[in-house]
Amino acid sequence: MAFKIYLSPPHMGGEEIKFVQEAFDTNWIAPAGPSLTRFEEEMAQYTGMASALATSSGTSAIHLALRWFGVEKDDVVFCSDLTFAGSCNPILYQLARPVFIDSEPDTWNMSPVALEKAFRWAEETGNMPKAVIIVDLYGESADWDALLPICRKYGVPVIEDSAEAAGSLYKGKHCGSFGDIAVFSFNGNKILTTSGGGMVLSSNMMAVEKMRFWSTQAREPFIHYEHKEFGYNYRMSNVCAAIGRGQLRFLDRKVALRRSIHHRYQALLKDIPAEIKSHVQPASSNCWLNLLYIHTEDVTPSDVVIKLHNAEIEARPAWKPMHMQPVFAGCTSFSHYEDSYVDEDIFAHTVCLPSGDSMTDDQLALVIDEVKKCFINVSR
């Protein structure tokens, strides 16, 4: 379906075309090239990490990280439950077993309570994970001060899935700098896009170089094509990286624009029986998407999505938790509460509203008007 207002459309800052034209003028259209190298260096510098590898997607970046940590058939990997399937599908690529960890009520990211439950289970049953994938959900940072010490206590490495969190901070430090390996996504709907792509970041330069080797079909340094290991076609192209370099120069401005939209949603939707989710750390989230939590049972997320779609406005429910997905039926999962999942409640009551930083005042006013119509006969 075509929409007049999209959930999170690409927004060019103006400098992208300069770098793309440079790639064309110098004929660096193939996967390697100067912009690719510079984009990696610039993202590493921006996040404060030592090394970076630009990939074809955020999913491929997670796959490379899992392989680096030695995840193999029948191994266990803990993963945030409330996320996009791209966070956990690579676990299946390695024929390993995902174990899903519920959200906590404040950030909606991985629950330290549920994570401790999972580690106690792992100790008791001999299922200690090879890695833990922690997501910075919808641009809101996970509670790293609570989660990292738990993983360190058990000696398990952390993959930080910051696919949605470029430009976000946690206590003044960039998302994408907390995991032993971190990943970004630059898909078309992300705040920083390269049309499609992702990135690995780490302070472990040896790990990044090994993943770089795997990402280019594991070709050995011979004149002929020599392969001692299997690899993947996971490298970002120089042209896509050129777009990313322009986007990075506009990123802080894009974050400011999305935060402004977030604050206006909060102010203008305060009189309905629903609320825009607040951020635990004000002025730290990139506000990638705005999440409307509905407090009444008289209106469902589907009601709002359909109403907006009929007005040619894109919206969607919150992520369906992975433990509820048919493909992961039978997988072990751990809840925050003793008898219920926080993320099931989020899924049942939450709608993602258009949040693109190119959205005009008139477009925002139209979205707000259509949302209010959903609650016109519902008391607060």
Coordinates of C-alpha atoms in Angstrom, one line a residue:
M1 CA 0.0 0.0 0.0
A2 CA 1.2 3.5 -0.8
F3 CA 1.0 6.1 1.9
K4 CA 1.1 9.9 1.9
I5 CA 2.8 9.8 5.3
Y6 CA 5.2 7.0 6.0
L7 CA 6.4 5.6 9.4
S8 CA 10.0 6.4 9.0
P9 CA 11.0 7.4 5.4
P10 CA 14.6 8.2 4.3
H11 CA 15.6 11.8 4.7
M12 CA 18.6 13.1 2.8
G13 CA 20.6 16.0 4.4
G14 CA 22.2 17.3 1.1
E15 CA 25.8 16.1 1.3
E16 CA 25.0 12.5 0.3
I17 CA 25.0 13.3 -3.4
K18 CA 28.4 14.9 -3.1
F19 CA 29.9 11.6 -1.9
V20 CA 27.9 9.5 -4.3
Q21 CA 29.0 11.7 -7.3
E22 CA 32.6 11.3 -6.1
A23 CA 32.2 7.5 -6.2
F24 CA 30.8 7.7 -9.8
D25 CA 33.5 10.2 -10.9
T26 CA 36.3 7.9 -9.7
N27 CA 34.5 4.8 -10.8
W28 CA 34.5 3.2 -7.3
I29 CA 31.2 1.4 -7.8
A30 CA 32.4 -2.0 -6.8
P31 CA 32.1 -3.2 -3.2
A32 CA 35.5 -1.8 -2.1
G33 CA 36.5 1.8 -2.3
P34 CA 37.5 5.0 -0.5
S35 CA 34.1 5.9 0.8
L36 CA 33.7 2.4 2.3
T37 CA 36.9 2.8 4.3
R38 CA 36.1 6.4 5.3
F39 CA 32.6 5.5 6.4
E40 CA 33.9 2.8 8.7
E41 CA 36.5 5.1 10.2
E42 CA 33.9 7.9 10.7
M43 CA 31.4 5.6 12.4
A44 CA 34.1 4.2 14.7
Q45 CA 35.1 7.8 15.6
Y46 CA 31.5 8.9 16.1
T47 CA 30.7 6.1 18.5
G48 CA 34.1 6.0 20.2
M49 CA 34.9 2.4 19.1
A50 CA 38.3 1.3 17.8
S51 CA 37.2 -0.5 14.7
A52 CA 34.3 -0.9 12.3
L53 CA 33.1 -3.1 9.4
A54 CA 30.4 -2.0 7.0
T55 CA 28.1 -4.9 6.0
S56 CA 25.2 -5.6 3.7
S57 CA 22.7 -5.5 6.6
G58 CA 22.4 -5.4 10.4
T59 CA 21.3 -9.0 10.3
S60 CA 24.5 -10.1 8.5
A61 CA 26.5 -8.1 11.1
I62 CA 24.9 -10.1 14.0
H63 CA 25.6 -13.3 12.1
L64 CA 29.3 -12.5 11.8
A65 CA 29.4 -11.6 15.5
L66 CA 27.8 -14.9 16.5
R67 CA 30.4 -16.8 14.4
W68 CA 33.2 -14.9 16.1
F69 CA 31.9 -15.9 19.5
G70 CA 32.0 -19.6 18.3
V71 CA 28.2 -20.2 18.3
E72 CA 27.6 -23.6 16.7
K73 CA 24.9 -26.2 16.4
D74 CA 22.9 -26.7 19.6
D75 CA 24.6 -23.9 21.4
V76 CA 22.4 -21.5 23.4
V77 CA 22.2 -17.7 22.7
F78 CA 20.1 -15.3 24.9
C79 CA 18.3 -12.6 23.0
S80 CA 15.9 -9.8 23.7
D81 CA 12.3 -11.0 23.2
L82 CA 10.8 -7.7 22.1
T83 CA 12.6 -7.0 18.8
F84 CA 12.6 -7.5 15.1
A85 CA 13.3 -11.0 13.8
G86 CA 16.6 -9.9 12.4
S87 CA 18.0 -9.8 15.9
C88 CA 17.5 -13.5 16.4
N89 CA 17.3 -15.2 12.9
P90 CA 21.1 -15.4 12.7
I91 CA 21.0 -17.7 15.8
L92 CA 19.2 -20.1 13.6
Y93 CA 21.7 -19.6 10.8
Q94 CA 24.2 -21.2 13.2
L95 CA 21.8 -24.0 14.0
A96 CA 21.9 -22.7 17.6
R97 CA 19.0 -22.3 20.1
P98 CA 17.6 -18.9 21.0
V99 CA 16.4 -18.3 24.5
F100 CA 14.2 -15.1 24.8
I101 CA 14.4 -12.6 27.6
D102 CA 11.4 -10.4 28.5
S103 CA 11.4 -6.6 28.7
E104 CA 11.3 -4.5 31.8
P105 CA 8.6 -1.9 32.3
D106 CA 10.6 1.3 32.1
T107 CA 12.7 1.2 28.9
W108 CA 10.9 -1.8 27.4
N109 CA 14.4 -3.3 26.8
M110 CA 15.8 -6.5 28.2
S111 CA 14.8 -7.1 31.8
P112 CA 17.7 -7.6 34.3
V113 CA 15.3 -9.7 36.4
A114 CA 14.4 -12.0 33.5
L115 CA 18.1 -12.2 32.5
E116 CA 19.1 -13.3 36.0
K117 CA 16.4 -16.0 35.9
A118 CA 17.7 -17.2 32.5
F119 CA 21.3 -17.4 33.8
R120 CA 20.2 -19.4 36.9
W121 CA 18.4 -21.8 34.6
A122 CA 21.5 -22.0 32.4
E123 CA 23.7 -22.9 35.4
E124 CA 21.3 -25.5 36.7
T125 CA 20.7 -27.2 33.3
G126 CA 24.1 -26.9 31.7
N127 CA 22.9 -24.5 29.0
M128 CA 25.2 -21.6 29.6
P129 CA 24.9 -19.3 26.5
K130 CA 27.7 -18.5 24.1
A131 CA 26.5 -14.9 23.8
V132 CA 23.7 -12.5 24.8
I133 CA 22.1 -10.2 22.2
I134 CA 20.8 -7.1 23.9
V135 CA 18.7 -4.7 21.8
D136 CA 18.5 -0.9 22.1
L137 CA 14.8 -0.9 21.3
Y138 CA 13.2 1.8 19.1
G139 CA 16.2 4.0 19.8
E140 CA 15.8 3.8 23.6
S141 CA 19.0 2.5 25.2
A142 CA 19.0 -0.7 27.3
D143 CA 19.9 -0.3 31.0
W144 CA 23.6 -1.2 30.5
D145 CA 24.6 -0.5 34.1
A146 CA 22.2 -3.3 35.2
L147 CA 22.6 -5.7 32.3
L148 CA 26.4 -5.8 31.7
P149 CA 27.4 -6.8 35.2
I150 CA 25.1 -9.8 35.0
C151 CA 26.7 -11.0 31.8
R152 CA 30.2 -10.3 33.1
K153 CA 29.4 -12.3 36.3
Y154 CA 28.8 -15.3 34.1
G155 CA 31.6 -14.6 31.7
V156 CA 29.3 -14.4 28.6
P157 CA 30.0 -11.9 25.8
V158 CA 27.5 -9.3 24.7
I159 CA 26.3 -8.4 21.2
E160 CA 24.7 -5.0 21.4
D161 CA 22.0 -4.7 18.7
S162 CA 21.8 -1.0 18.1
A163 CA 20.0 -1.4 14.8
E164 CA 17.5 1.2 15.7
A165 CA 19.6 3.4 17.9
A166 CA 22.2 5.3 15.8
G167 CA 22.6 8.7 17.5
S168 CA 21.2 7.6 20.8
L169 CA 23.0 7.9 24.1
Y170 CA 23.2 6.1 27.5
K171 CA 24.5 8.4 30.2
G172 CA 26.4 10.5 27.7
K173 CA 27.9 7.5 25.8
H174 CA 26.8 6.4 22.3
C175 CA 24.7 3.4 21.8
G176 CA 26.8 1.0 19.8
S177 CA 29.7 1.3 22.3
F178 CA 28.6 -1.0 25.1
G179 CA 28.7 -4.5 23.7
D180 CA 31.8 -6.6 23.1
I181 CA 30.6 -6.3 19.6
A182 CA 27.9 -3.9 18.5
V183 CA 25.8 -3.6 15.3
F184 CA 23.9 -1.0 13.5
S185 CA 21.3 -1.3 10.7
F186 CA 21.2 1.3 7.9
N187 CA 18.0 0.0 6.3
G188 CA 15.8 2.5 4.4
N189 CA 13.6 3.2 7.5
K190 CA 16.4 3.8 9.9
I191 CA 17.4 7.3 11.1
L192 CA 20.7 6.9 9.3
T193 CA 20.3 5.0 6.1
T194 CA 22.5 3.8 3.3
S195 CA 19.5 2.4 1.4
G196 CA 20.4 -1.0 2.9
G197 CA 23.3 -2.0 5.0
G198 CA 24.7 -2.5 8.5
M199 CA 27.9 -2.2 10.5
V200 CA 29.9 -4.1 13.1
L201 CA 31.8 -2.1 15.8
S202 CA 34.1 -3.3 18.4
S203 CA 37.1 -2.3 20.5
N204 CA 38.5 -5.8 19.5
M205 CA 40.3 -5.0 16.3
M206 CA 41.3 -8.6 15.8
A207 CA 37.6 -9.6 15.9
V208 CA 36.6 -7.0 13.3
E209 CA 39.4 -8.0 10.9
K210 CA 38.4 -11.7 11.1
M211 CA 34.8 -10.7 10.4
R212 CA 36.0 -8.6 7.5
F213 CA 37.7 -11.7 6.1
W214 CA 34.5 -13.8 6.4
S215 CA 32.4 -11.0 4.9
T216 CA 34.4 -11.1 1.6
Q217 CA 34.0 -14.9 1.0
A218 CA 37.1 -15.7 3.2
R219 CA 39.5 -15.3 0.4
E220 CA 43.1 -16.0 1.2
P221 CA 45.8 -13.6 0.1
F222 CA 46.9 -15.5 -3.0
I223 CA 47.0 -14.4 -6.7
H224 CA 44.4 -17.1 -7.4
Y225 CA 41.2 -17.7 -5.4
E226 CA 42.1 -19.7 -2.4
H227 CA 39.7 -20.6 0.4
K228 CA 40.6 -22.4 3.6
E229 CA 37.3 -21.4 5.4
F230 CA 33.8 -20.6 4.1
G231 CA 32.7 -17.0 4.0
Y232 CA 29.8 -14.8 3.0
N233 CA 29.0 -12.0 0.5
Y234 CA 28.3 -9.6 3.4
R235 CA 30.3 -6.4 2.4
M236 CA 28.6 -3.0 1.9
S237 CA 29.2 -1.3 -1.4
N238 CA 31.2 1.8 -1.8
V239 CA 28.2 3.7 -3.3
C240 CA 26.0 2.8 -0.3
A241 CA 28.8 3.8 2.1
A242 CA 29.0 7.2 0.2
I243 CA 25.3 7.8 1.1
G244 CA 26.1 6.8 4.7
R245 CA 28.9 9.4 5.0
G246 CA 26.5 12.1 4.0
Q247 CA 23.9 10.8 6.4
L248 CA 26.3 10.8 9.3
R249 CA 27.1 14.5 8.8
F250 CA 23.3 15.1 9.2
L251 CA 22.7 12.6 12.0
D252 CA 22.7 14.9 15.1
R253 CA 20.3 17.3 13.3
K254 CA 18.0 14.3 12.4
V255 CA 18.0 13.2 16.0
A256 CA 17.0 16.8 17.1
L257 CA 14.2 16.9 14.6
R258 CA 12.8 13.5 15.8
R259 CA 13.0 14.6 19.4
S260 CA 11.0 17.7 18.5
I261 CA 8.3 15.5 16.9
H262 CA 8.3 13.3 20.0
H263 CA 7.7 16.2 22.3
R264 CA 4.9 17.5 20.1
Y265 CA 3.2 14.1 20.1
Q266 CA 3.4 14.1 23.9
A267 CA 1.9 17.6 24.2
L268 CA -0.9 17.2 21.7
L269 CA -2.0 13.7 22.6
K270 CA -2.2 14.2 26.4
D271 CA -6.0 14.4 26.4
I272 CA -6.8 10.9 25.2
P273 CA -6.8 7.5 27.1
A274 CA -3.3 6.7 25.6
E275 CA 0.1 8.2 26.0
I276 CA 3.3 8.5 24.0
K277 CA 6.0 6.5 25.8
S278 CA 8.4 8.7 27.7
H279 CA 12.1 8.0 27.7
V280 CA 13.9 7.0 30.8
Q281 CA 16.8 9.2 30.0
P282 CA 15.4 12.5 28.5
A283 CA 17.3 13.9 25.5
S284 CA 19.1 10.5 25.1
S285 CA 16.9 8.6 22.7
N286 CA 17.1 9.2 18.9
C287 CA 13.2 8.9 19.0
W288 CA 13.4 6.6 16.0
L289 CA 9.7 5.7 16.4
N290 CA 7.0 7.2 18.7
L291 CA 5.1 4.5 20.7
L292 CA 1.5 5.2 21.6
Y293 CA 0.5 3.0 24.6
I294 CA -3.3 2.6 24.8
H295 CA -4.9 2.6 28.2
T296 CA -8.4 1.5 27.3
E297 CA -9.7 -1.9 26.1
D298 CA -12.2 -0.1 23.9
V299 CA -9.5 0.7 21.3
T300 CA -6.9 -1.8 20.0
P301 CA -3.7 -1.2 18.2
S302 CA -5.3 -2.7 15.1
D303 CA -8.1 -0.1 15.3
V304 CA -5.6 2.7 15.2
V305 CA -3.5 1.2 12.5
I306 CA -6.6 0.6 10.2
K307 CA -7.9 4.1 10.9
L308 CA -4.6 5.6 9.9
H309 CA -4.1 3.4 6.9
N310 CA -7.5 4.5 5.6
A311 CA -6.2 8.1 5.8
E312 CA -3.1 7.0 3.9
I313 CA -0.9 7.2 7.0
E314 CA 1.5 4.3 7.8
A315 CA 1.4 2.9 11.3
R316 CA 2.0 -0.5 12.8
P317 CA 1.7 -2.4 16.1
A318 CA 4.7 -2.8 18.3
W319 CA 7.0 -5.8 17.6
K320 CA 5.3 -9.1 18.4
P321 CA 7.5 -10.8 21.0
M322 CA 9.7 -13.5 19.6
H323 CA 8.4 -16.2 22.0
M324 CA 4.9 -15.6 20.4
Q325 CA 6.2 -16.1 16.9
P326 CA 5.3 -19.5 15.2
V327 CA 8.8 -19.9 13.9
F328 CA 10.1 -19.9 17.5
A329 CA 7.4 -22.1 19.0
G330 CA 8.9 -24.3 21.7
C331 CA 11.9 -22.0 22.4
T332 CA 12.6 -21.3 26.1
S333 CA 11.8 -17.8 27.3
F334 CA 11.9 -16.0 30.7
S335 CA 9.4 -13.4 31.9
H336 CA 10.0 -10.3 34.0
Y337 CA 7.1 -11.1 36.3
E338 CA 6.4 -14.5 37.9
D339 CA 3.2 -15.0 35.9
S340 CA 3.2 -12.6 33.0
Y341 CA 5.4 -11.0 30.3
V342 CA 5.9 -7.2 30.1
D343 CA 6.4 -7.5 26.3
E344 CA 3.1 -9.3 25.7
D345 CA 1.3 -6.3 27.3
I346 CA 3.3 -3.9 25.2
F347 CA 2.4 -5.7 22.0
A348 CA -1.3 -5.8 23.0
H349 CA -1.5 -2.1 23.7
T350 CA 1.0 -0.2 21.5
V351 CA 1.0 1.5 18.1
C352 CA 4.1 2.9 16.3
L353 CA 3.3 6.3 14.9
P354 CA 5.0 8.2 12.0
S355 CA 8.2 9.7 13.2
G356 CA 10.3 10.6 10.2
D357 CA 12.4 13.7 10.6
S358 CA 11.2 15.1 7.3
M359 CA 7.6 15.1 8.5
T360 CA 6.0 18.6 8.1
D361 CA 3.9 20.4 10.7
D362 CA 0.8 19.8 8.6
Q363 CA 1.5 16.1 8.3
L364 CA 2.0 15.8 12.1
A365 CA -1.2 17.6 12.7
L366 CA -3.1 15.2 10.3
V367 CA -1.7 12.2 12.2
I368 CA -2.7 13.6 15.5
D369 CA -6.2 14.4 14.3
E370 CA -6.7 10.9 13.0
V371 CA -5.4 9.3 16.2
K372 CA -7.7 11.5 18.3
K373 CA -10.7 10.3 16.1
C374 CA -10.0 6.7 17.3
F375 CA -10.8 7.8 20.9
I376 CA -13.7 10.3 20.2
N377 CA -16.3 8.2 22.0
V378 CA -14.0 6.8 24.7
S379 CA -13.7 8.5 28.1
R380 CA -10.2 9.1 29.5

